[in-house]
CSV table of C-alpha atoms and ligand atoms in Angstrom, one decimal:
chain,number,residue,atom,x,y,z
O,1,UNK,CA,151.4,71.2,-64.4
O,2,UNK,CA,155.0,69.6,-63.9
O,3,UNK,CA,156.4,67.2,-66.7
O,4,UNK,CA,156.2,63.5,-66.1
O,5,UNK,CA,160.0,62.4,-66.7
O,6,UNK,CA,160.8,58.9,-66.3
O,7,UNK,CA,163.4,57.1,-66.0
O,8,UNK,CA,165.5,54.1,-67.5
O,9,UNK,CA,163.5,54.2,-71.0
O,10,UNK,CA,164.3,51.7,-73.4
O,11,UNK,CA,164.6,53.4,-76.9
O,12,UNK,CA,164.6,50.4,-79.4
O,13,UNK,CA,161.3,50.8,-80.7
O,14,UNK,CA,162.0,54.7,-81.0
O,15,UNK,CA,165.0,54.5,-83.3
O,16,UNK,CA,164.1,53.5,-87.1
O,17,UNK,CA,167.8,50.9,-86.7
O,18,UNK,CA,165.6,49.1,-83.7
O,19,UNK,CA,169.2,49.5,-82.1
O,20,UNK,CA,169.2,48.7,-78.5
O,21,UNK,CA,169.7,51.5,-75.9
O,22,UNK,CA,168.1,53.0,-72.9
O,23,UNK,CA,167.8,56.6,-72.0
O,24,UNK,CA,168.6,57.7,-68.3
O,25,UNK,CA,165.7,60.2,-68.1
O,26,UNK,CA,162.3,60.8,-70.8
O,27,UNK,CA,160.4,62.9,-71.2
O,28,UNK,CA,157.4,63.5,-74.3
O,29,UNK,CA,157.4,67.1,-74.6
O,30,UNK,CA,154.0,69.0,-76.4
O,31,UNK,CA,154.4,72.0,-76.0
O,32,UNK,CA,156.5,75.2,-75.4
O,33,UNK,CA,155.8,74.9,-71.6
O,34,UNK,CA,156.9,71.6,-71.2
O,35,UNK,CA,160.4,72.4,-73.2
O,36,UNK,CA,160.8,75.0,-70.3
O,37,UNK,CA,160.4,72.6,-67.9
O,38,UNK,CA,162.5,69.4,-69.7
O,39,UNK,CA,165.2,71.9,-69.7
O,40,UNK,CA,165.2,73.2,-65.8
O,41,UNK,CA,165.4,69.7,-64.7
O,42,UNK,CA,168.3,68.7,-66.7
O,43,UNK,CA,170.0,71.9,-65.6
O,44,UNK,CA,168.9,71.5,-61.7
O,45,UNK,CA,170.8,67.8,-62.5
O,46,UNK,CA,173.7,69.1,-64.8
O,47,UNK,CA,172.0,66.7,-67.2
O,48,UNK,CA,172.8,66.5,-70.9
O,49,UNK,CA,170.0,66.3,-73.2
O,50,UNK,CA,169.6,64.5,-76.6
O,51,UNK,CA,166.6,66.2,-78.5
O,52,UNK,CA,164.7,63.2,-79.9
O,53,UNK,CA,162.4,63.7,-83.6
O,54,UNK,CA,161.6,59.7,-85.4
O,55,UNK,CA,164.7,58.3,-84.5
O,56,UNK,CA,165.4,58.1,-88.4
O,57,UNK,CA,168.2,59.8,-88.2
O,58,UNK,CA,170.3,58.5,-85.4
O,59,UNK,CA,172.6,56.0,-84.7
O,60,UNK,CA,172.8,54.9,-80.8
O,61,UNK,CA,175.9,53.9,-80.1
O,62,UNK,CA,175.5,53.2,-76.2
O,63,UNK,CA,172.8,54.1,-73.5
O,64,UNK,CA,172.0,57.9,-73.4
O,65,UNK,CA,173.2,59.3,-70.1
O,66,UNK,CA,171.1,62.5,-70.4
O,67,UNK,CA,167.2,63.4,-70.3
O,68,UNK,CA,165.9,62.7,-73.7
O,69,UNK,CA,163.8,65.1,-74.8
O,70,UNK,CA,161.0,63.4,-76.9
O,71,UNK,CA,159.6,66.2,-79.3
O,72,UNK,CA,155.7,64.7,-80.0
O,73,UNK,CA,154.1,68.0,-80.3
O,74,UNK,CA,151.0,68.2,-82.8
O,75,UNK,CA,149.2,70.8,-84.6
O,76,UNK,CA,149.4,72.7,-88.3
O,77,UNK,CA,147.5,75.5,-89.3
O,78,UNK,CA,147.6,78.1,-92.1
O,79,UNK,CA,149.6,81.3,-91.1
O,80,UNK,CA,148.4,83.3,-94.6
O,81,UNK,CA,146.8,82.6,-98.3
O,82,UNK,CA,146.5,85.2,-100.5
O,83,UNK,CA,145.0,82.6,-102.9
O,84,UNK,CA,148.1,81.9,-104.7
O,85,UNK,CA,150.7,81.6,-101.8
O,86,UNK,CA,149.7,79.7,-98.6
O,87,UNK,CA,152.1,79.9,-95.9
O,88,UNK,CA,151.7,76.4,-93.3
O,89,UNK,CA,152.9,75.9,-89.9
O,90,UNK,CA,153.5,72.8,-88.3
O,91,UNK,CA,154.2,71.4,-84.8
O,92,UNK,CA,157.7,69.4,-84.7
O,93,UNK,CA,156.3,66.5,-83.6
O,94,UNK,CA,153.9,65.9,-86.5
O,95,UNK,CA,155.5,63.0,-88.4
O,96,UNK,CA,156.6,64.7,-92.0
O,97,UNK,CA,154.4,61.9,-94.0
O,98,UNK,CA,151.2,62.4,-93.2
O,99,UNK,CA,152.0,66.7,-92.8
O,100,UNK,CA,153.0,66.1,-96.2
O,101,UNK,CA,149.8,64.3,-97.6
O,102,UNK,CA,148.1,67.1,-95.7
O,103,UNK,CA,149.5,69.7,-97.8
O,104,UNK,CA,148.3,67.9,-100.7
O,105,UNK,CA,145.1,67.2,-100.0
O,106,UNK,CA,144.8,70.9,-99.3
O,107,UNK,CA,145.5,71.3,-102.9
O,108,UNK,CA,149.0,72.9,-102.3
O,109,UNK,CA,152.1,72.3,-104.2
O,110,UNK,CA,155.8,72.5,-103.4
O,111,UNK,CA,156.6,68.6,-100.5
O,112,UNK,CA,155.0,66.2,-103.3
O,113,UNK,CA,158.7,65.0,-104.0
O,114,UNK,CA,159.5,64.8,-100.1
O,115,UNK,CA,156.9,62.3,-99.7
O,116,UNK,CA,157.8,59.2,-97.3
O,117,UNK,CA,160.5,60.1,-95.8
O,118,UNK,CA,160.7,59.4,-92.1
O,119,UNK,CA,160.9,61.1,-89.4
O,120,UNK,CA,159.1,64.7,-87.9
O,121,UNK,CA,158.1,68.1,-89.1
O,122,UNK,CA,160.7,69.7,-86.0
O,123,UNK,CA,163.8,67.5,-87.9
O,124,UNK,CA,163.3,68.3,-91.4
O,125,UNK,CA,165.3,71.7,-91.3
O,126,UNK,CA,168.3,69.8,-88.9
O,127,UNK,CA,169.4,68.5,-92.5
O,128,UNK,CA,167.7,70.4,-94.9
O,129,UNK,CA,166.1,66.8,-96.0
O,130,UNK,CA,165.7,66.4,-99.9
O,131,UNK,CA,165.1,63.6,-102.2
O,132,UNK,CA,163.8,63.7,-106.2
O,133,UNK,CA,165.7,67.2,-106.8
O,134,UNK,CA,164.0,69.1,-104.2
O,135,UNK,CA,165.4,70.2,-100.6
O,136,UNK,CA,163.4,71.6,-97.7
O,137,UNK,CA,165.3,75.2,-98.3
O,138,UNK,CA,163.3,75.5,-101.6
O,139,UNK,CA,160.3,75.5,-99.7
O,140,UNK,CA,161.1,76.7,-96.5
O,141,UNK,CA,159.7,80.5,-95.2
O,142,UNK,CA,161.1,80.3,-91.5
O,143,UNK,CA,160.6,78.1,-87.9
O,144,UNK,CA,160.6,79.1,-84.2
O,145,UNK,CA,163.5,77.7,-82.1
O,146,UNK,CA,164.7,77.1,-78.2
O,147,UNK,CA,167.7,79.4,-78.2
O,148,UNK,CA,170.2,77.5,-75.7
O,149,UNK,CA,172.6,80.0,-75.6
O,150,UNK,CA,170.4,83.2,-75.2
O,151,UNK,CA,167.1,81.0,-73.4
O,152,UNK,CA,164.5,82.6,-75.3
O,153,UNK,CA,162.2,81.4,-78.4
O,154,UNK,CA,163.5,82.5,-81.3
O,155,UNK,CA,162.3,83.5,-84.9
O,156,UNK,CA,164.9,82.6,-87.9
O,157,UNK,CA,164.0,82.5,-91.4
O,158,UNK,CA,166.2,80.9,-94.1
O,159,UNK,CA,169.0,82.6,-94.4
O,160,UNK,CA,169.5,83.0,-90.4
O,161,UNK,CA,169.5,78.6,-91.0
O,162,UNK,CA,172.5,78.3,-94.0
O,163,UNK,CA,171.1,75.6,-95.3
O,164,UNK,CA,173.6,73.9,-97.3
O,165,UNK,CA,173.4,69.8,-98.7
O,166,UNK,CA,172.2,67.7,-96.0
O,167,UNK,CA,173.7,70.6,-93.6
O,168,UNK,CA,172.3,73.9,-91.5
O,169,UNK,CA,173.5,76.1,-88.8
O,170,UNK,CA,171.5,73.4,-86.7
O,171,UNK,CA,174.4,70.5,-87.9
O,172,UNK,CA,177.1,73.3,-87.2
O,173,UNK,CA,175.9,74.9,-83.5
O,174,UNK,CA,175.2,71.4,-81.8
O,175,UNK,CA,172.9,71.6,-79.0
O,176,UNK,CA,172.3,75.1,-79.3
O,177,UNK,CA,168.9,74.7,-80.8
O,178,UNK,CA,165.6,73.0,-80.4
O,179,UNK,CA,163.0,73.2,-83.3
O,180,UNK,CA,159.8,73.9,-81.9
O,181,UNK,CA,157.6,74.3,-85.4
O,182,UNK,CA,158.2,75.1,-89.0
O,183,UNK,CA,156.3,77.3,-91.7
O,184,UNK,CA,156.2,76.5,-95.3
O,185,UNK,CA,155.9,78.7,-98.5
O,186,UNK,CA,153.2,76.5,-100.9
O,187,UNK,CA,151.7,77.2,-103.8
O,188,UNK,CA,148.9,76.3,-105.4
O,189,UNK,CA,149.8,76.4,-109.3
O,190,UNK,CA,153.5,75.9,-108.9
O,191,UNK,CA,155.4,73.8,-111.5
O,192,UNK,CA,156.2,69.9,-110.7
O,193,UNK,CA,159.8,68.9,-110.1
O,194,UNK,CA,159.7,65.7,-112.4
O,195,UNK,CA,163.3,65.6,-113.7
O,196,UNK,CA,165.0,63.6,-111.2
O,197,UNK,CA,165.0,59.5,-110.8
O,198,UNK,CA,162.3,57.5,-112.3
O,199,UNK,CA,159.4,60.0,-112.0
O,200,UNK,CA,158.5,60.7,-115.4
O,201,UNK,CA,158.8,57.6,-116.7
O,202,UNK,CA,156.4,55.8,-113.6
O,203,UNK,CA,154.1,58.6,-114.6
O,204,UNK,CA,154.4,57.8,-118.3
O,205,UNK,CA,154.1,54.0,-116.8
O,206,UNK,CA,150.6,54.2,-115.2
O,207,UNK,CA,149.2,56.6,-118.4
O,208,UNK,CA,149.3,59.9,-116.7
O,209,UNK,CA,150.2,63.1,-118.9
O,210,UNK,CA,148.9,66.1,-117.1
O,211,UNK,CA,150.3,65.2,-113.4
O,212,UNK,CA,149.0,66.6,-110.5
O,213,UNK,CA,151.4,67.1,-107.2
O,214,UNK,CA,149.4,64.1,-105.9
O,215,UNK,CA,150.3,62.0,-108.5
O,216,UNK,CA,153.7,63.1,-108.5
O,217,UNK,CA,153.7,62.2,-104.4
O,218,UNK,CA,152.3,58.6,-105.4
O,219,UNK,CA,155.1,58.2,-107.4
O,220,UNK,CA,157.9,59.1,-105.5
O,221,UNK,CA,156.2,56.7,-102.8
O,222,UNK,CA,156.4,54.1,-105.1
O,223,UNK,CA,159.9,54.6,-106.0
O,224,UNK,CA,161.2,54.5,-102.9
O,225,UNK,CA,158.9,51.5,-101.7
O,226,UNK,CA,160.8,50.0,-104.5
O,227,UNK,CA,164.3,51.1,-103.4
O,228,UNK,CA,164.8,51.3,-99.6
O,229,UNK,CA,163.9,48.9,-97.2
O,230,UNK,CA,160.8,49.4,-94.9
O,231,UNK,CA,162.4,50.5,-91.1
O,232,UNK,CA,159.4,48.2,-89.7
O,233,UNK,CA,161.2,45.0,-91.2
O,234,UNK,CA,164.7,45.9,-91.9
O,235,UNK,CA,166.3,48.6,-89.3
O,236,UNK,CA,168.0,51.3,-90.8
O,237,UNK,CA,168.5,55.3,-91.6
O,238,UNK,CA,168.2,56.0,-94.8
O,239,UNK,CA,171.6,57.1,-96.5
O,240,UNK,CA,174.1,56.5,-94.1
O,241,UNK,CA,176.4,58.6,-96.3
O,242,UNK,CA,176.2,61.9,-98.0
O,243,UNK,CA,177.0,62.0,-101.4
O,244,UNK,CA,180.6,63.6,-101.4
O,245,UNK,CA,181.1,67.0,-103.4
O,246,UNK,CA,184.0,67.8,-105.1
O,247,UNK,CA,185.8,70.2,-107.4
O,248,UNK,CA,185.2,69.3,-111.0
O,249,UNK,CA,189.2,68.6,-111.4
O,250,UNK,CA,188.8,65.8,-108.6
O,251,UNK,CA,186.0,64.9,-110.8
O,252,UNK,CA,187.3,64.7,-114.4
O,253,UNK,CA,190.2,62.8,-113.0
O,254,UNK,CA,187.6,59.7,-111.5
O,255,UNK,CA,186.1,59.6,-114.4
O,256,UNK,CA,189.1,59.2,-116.8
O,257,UNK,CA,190.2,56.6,-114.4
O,258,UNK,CA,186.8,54.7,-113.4
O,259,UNK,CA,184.4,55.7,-116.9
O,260,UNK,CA,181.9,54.3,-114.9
O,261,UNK,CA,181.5,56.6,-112.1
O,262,UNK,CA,178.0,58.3,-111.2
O,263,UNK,CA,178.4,61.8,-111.0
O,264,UNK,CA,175.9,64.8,-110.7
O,265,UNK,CA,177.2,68.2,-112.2
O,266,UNK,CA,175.9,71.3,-109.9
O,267,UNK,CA,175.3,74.6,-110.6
O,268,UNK,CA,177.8,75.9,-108.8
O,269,UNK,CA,180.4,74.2,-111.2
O,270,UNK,CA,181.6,71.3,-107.9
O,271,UNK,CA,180.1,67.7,-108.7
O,272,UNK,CA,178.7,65.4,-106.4
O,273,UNK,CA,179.8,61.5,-106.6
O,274,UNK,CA,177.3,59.3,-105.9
O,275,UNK,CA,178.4,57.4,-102.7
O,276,UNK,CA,176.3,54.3,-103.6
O,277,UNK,CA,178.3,53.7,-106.5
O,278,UNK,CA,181.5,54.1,-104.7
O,279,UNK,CA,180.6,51.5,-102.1
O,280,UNK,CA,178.9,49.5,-104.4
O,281,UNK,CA,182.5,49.5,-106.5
O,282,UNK,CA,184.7,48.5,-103.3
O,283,UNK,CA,182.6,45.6,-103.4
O,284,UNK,CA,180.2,46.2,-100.1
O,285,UNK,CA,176.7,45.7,-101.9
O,286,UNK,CA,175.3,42.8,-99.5
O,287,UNK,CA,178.2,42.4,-97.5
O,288,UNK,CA,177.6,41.3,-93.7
O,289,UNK,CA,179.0,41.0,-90.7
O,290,UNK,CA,176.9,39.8,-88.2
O,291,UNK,CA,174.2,41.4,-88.1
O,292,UNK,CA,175.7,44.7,-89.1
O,293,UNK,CA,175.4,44.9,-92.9
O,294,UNK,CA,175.2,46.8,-96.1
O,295,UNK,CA,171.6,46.5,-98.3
O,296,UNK,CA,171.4,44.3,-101.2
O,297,UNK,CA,169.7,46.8,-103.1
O,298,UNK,CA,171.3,50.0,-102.1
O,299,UNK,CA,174.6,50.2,-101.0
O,300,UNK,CA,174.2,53.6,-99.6
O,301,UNK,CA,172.1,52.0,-96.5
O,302,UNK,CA,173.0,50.0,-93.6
O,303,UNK,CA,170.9,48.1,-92.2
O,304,UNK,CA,170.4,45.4,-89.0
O,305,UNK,CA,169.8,42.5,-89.7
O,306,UNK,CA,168.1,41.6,-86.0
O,307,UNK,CA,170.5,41.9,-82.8
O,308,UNK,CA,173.0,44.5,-84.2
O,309,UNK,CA,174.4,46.9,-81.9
O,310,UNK,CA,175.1,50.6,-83.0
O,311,UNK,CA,178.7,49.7,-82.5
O,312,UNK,CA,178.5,47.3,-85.1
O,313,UNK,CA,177.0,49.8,-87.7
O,314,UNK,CA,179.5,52.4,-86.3
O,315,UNK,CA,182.6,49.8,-87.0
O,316,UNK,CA,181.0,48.6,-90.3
O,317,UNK,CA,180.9,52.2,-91.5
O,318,UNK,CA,184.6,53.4,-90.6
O,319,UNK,CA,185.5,49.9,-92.5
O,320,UNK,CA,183.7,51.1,-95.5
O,321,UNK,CA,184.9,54.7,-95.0
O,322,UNK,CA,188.3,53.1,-94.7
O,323,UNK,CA,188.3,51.4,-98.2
O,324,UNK,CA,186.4,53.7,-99.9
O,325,UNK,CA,189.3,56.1,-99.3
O,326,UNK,CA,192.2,53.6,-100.2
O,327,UNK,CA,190.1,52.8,-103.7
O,328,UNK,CA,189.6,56.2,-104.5
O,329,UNK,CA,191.1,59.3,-102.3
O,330,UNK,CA,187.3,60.1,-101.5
O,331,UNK,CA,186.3,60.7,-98.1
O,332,UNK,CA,182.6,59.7,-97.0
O,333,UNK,CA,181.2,61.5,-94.3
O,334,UNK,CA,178.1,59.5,-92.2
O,335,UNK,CA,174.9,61.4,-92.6
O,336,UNK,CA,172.6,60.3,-89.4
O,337,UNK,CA,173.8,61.9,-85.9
O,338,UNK,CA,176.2,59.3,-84.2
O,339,UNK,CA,175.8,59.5,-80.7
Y,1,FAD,C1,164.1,54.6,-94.9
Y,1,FAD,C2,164.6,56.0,-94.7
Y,1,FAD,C3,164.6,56.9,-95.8
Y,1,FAD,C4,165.1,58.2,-95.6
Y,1,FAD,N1,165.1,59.0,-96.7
Y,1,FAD,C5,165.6,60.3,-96.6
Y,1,FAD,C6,165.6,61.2,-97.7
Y,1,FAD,O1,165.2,60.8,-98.8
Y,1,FAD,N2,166.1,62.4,-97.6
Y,1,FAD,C7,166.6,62.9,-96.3
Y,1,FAD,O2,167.0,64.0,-96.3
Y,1,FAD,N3,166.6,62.1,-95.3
Y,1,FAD,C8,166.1,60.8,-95.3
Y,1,FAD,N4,166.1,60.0,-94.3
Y,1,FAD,C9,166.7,60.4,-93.0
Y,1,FAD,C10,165.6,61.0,-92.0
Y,1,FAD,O3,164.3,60.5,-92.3
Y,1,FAD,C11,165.5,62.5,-92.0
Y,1,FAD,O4,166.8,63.0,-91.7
Y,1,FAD,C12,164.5,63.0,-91.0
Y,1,FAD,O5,164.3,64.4,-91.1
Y,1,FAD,C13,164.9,62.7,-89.5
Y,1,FAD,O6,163.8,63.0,-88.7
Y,1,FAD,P1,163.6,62.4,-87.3
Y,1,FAD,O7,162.4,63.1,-86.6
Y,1,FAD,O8,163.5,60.9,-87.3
Y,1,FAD,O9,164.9,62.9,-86.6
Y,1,FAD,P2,165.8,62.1,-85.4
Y,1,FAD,O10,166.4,60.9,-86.0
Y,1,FAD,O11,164.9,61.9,-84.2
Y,1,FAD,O12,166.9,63.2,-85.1
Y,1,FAD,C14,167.9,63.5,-86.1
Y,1,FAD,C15,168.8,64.6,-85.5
Y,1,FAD,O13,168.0,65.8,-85.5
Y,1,FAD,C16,167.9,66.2,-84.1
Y,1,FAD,N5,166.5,66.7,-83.9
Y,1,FAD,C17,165.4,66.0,-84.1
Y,1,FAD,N6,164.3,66.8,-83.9
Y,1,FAD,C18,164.8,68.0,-83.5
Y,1,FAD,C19,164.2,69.2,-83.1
Y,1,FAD,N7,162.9,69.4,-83.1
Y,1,FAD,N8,165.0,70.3,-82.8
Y,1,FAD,C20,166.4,70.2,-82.9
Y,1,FAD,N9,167.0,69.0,-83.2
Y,1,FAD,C21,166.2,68.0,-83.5
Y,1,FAD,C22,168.3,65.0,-83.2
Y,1,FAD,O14,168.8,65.4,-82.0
Y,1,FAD,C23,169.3,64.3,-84.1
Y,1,FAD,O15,170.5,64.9,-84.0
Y,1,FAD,C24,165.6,58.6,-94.4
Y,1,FAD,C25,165.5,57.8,-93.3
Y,1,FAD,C26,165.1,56.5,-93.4
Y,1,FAD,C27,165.0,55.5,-92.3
């Protein structure tokens, strides 16, 4: 059966900003087959392509002169249990929340502390996602992929990804490859991750000692629900920058001049700055211009107020980047895909 495509689609209900833009050609792709066929017509038309997950991720700058490639896909099933170890597959157009309840209610352990974050299954590996001290790479067994250069599915498993922070080979080969599904090392008596943010202390909060993963989940969900505003009633991303990494000399030198400074030691002796902080310090916690702004309770997200344009974010951002640079010879580099 041929793929509908159509044409002149707006996409402002289909990125988590709600920023206006309109994509030449659409198309809601399933399955493998209709991938195939996505990708003949844009090269019959010398077409570009955008590969599009949530929208959570994204900042539309302008109207998308390419076939958009809507990845809507569904399906999960278990690829092997040996009672201890389950290894999960999912579709990449299952949307990561409810996959991730799933899980749980299937009494496996290991994406409690990914909870509510936005956005598909087929997207989760793009930036090695993480949030509460765990990342997708600690969980990840492998995921089949569109191969753009060779045009054939392909099989990679962690290492072939180089998952890094926020980062993959997918980040560093743009529009070589499309995720088609993911698979997932669970377990179902692994240890709970319960050292980072407020965890232990909401479970202390609501009287639980012995936590479960689901308990851990319902508290990461109410953490967040806490912290970051809700996309359905104030657009935005997420982070819009990562937190920046740098060598512990860089680091011990902030510090002596700014006591105050956030900083998170990692293993591999580099530190990572907290960019909220940074911002927060150059004095861009509320600040708005237009309807382009910064969140009152999280300087780390951007947000639209109503009728901003991805421009406006994009110009917000360098301004931040901008000052954030003068105040403390740190660069910030923007998280989401700009396109
Ligand atoms: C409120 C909020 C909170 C967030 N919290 C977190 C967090 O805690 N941790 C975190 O890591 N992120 C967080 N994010 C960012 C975002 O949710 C994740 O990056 C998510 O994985 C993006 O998924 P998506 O399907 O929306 O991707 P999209 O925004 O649709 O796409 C993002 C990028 O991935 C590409 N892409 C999407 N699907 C595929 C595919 N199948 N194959 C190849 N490329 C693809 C797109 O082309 C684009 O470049 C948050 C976002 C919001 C709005």
């Amino acid at each position: 059966m041929s793929l509908p495509i159509q044409k002149n689609v707006p996409l402002q209900t289909l990125n988590t900003f709600g920023l206006p833009s309109s994509a030449r050609y659409f198309a809601s792709i399933t399955s493998d087959e209709d991938l195939r066929a996505g990708l003949q017509f844009a090269a019959e038309r010398n077409l570009d392509t955008l590969i599009l997950g949530g929208g959570s991720n994204l900042l539309l700058t302008r109207d998308v002169d390419a076939l958009v490639l809507h990845m809507v896909g569904r399906g999960v099933r278990v690829v092997s249990d040996d009672g201890e170890q389950v290894v999960i597959e999912a579709e990449a157009g299952e949307p990561w929340h409810p996959f991730v309840l799933d899980t749980l209610a299937r009494g496996l352990v290991g994406l409690e502390n990914l909870s509510l974050i936005p956005g598909t299954v087929g997207a989760s590996p793009i930036q090695n996602i993480g949030a509460y001290g765990v990342e997708l790479k600690d969980v990840f067994e492998g995921l089949d992929a569109w191969d753009r250069h060779e045009g054939r599915i392909r099989s990679l498993d962690a290492g072939d990804c180089a998952f890094g922070y926020r980062d993959s080979r997918f980040k560093r080969e743009p529009g070589r490859w499309i995720v088609l599904r993911v698979r997932f090392r669970l377990h179902r008596h692994a240890g709970l991750r319960l050292e980072y943010g407020a965890i232990r202390q909401w479970l202390k909060q609501d009287g639980i000692d012995s936590p479960t993963a689901q308990d851990v989940s319902r508290a990461v969900c109410a953490i967040r629900r806490e912290k970051l505003p809700d996309p359905a009633v104030l657009g935005n991303a997420g982070s819009f920058f990562k937190n920046p990494v740098v060598d512990s000399a860089v680091a011990a030198s902030l510090q002596s001049a700014h006591p105050g400074i956030v900083i998170y030691p990692q293993a591999d002796g580099s530190v990572k700055l907290a960019a909220g902080w940074l911002i927060e310090q150059a004095g861009w916690k509320a600040h708005r211009e237009g309807d382009a702004g910064v969140h009152a309770l999280q300087a780390l997200v951007l947000v639209n107020h109503g009728a901003a344009h991805g421009e406006d974010i994009l110009l917000l951002a360098r301004r931040i980047q901008a000052s954030v640079a003068e105040r403390f010879g740190v660069v910030l580099e923007i998280e989401p895909s700009v396109l």
